[in-house]
XYZ file of C-alpha atoms in Angstrom:
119
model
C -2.702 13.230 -4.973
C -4.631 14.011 -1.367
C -4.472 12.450 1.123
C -8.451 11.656 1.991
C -8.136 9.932 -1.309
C -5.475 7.393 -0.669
C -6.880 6.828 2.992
C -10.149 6.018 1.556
C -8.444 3.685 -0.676
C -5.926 2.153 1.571
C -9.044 1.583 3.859
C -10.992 -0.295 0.816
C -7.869 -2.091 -0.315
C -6.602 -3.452 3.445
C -10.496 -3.754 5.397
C -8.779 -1.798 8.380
C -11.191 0.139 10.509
C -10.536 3.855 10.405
C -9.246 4.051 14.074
C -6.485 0.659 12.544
C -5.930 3.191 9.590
C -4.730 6.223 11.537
C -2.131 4.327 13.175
C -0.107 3.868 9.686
C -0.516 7.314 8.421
C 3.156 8.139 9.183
C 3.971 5.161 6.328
C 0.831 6.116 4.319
C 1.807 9.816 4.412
C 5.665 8.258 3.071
C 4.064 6.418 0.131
C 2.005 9.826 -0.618
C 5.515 11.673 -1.293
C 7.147 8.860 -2.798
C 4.518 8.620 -5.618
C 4.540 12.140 -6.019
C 7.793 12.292 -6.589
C 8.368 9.997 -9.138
C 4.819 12.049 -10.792
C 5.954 15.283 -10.316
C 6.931 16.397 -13.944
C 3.972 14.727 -15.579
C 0.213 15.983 -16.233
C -1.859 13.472 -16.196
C -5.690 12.997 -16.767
C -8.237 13.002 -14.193
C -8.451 8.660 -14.981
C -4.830 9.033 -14.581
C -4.468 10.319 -11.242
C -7.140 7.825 -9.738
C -5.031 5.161 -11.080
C -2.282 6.299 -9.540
C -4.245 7.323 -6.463
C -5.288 3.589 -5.870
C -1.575 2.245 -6.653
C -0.176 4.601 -4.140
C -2.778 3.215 -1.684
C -1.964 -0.737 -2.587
C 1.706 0.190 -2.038
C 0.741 1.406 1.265
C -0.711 -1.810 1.836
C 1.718 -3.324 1.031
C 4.143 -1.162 3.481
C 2.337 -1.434 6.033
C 1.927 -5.796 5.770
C 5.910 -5.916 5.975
C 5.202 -3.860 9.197
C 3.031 -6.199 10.824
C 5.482 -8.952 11.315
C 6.927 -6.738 14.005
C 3.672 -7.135 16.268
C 3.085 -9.407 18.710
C 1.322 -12.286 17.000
C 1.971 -14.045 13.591
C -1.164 -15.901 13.435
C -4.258 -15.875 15.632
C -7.435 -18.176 15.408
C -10.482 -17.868 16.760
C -13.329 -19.903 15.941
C -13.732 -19.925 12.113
C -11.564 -17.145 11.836
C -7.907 -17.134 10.995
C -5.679 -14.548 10.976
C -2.236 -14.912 9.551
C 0.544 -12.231 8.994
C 2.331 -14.542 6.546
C -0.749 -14.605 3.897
C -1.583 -10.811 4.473
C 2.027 -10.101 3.511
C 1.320 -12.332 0.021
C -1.658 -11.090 -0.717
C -0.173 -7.322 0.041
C 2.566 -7.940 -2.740
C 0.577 -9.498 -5.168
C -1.748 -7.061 -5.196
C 0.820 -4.508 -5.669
C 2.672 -6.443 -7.978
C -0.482 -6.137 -10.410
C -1.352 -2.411 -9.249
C 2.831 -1.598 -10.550
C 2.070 -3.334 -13.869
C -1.230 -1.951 -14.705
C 0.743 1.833 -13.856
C 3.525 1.073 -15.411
C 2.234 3.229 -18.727
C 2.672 5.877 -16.339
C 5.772 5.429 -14.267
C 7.406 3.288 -16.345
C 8.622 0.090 -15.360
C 11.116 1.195 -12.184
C 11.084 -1.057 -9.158
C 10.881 1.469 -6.349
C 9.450 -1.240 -3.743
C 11.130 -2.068 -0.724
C 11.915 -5.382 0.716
C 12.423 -6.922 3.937
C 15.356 -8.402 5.185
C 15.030 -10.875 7.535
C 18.384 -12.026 9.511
């Protein structure tokens, strides 16, 4: 799985600019092993691998949305346009909640997500 591929995934999947993109790569780069881990005793296809490619960067996505209550902001409006945290972090999981099932042929069905806590 490289790297350039899941950035230019995680890019598609989240809309970040490249510059936003680079900022994550240290939770990016942690998705990266964790998928390769739990692929490491496997060959799979060519298909295969872009499957898992794209999951890997959805999870990332989805990482990096439970990071982004920490900033400043929760919501921001300007104009027409609305920016929430709250429905980024929604959309993040249910995105990767269909990216897990549609891999789950190849990883089986193991729930290696992590929440949030809030206290």
């Amino acid at each position: 799985m490289s790297l350039k591929d899941v950035l230019n995934r995680f890019t598609l999947v989240s809309g970040f600019e490249r510059d936003r993109v680079s900022h994550y790569l240290p939770i990016i780069l942690d998705c990266i092993r964790i998928f390769q881990e739990k692929i490491q005793h496997n060959n799979f296809s060519e298909t295969d691998m872009l499957r898992l490619t794209h999951a890997c960067a959805v999870f990332a996505y989805y990482k990096v949305s439970l990071c982004m209550g920490s900033e400043a902001f929760t919501s921001f409006k300007a104009g027409d346009v609305e920016f929430d945290v709250e429905n980024i972090k929604q959309s993040a999981f249910s995105i990767w909640q269909s990216e897990k099932a549609q891999i789950a042929d190849l990883i089986g069905n193991d729930d290696f997500s992590f929440m949030r806590v809030e206290v």
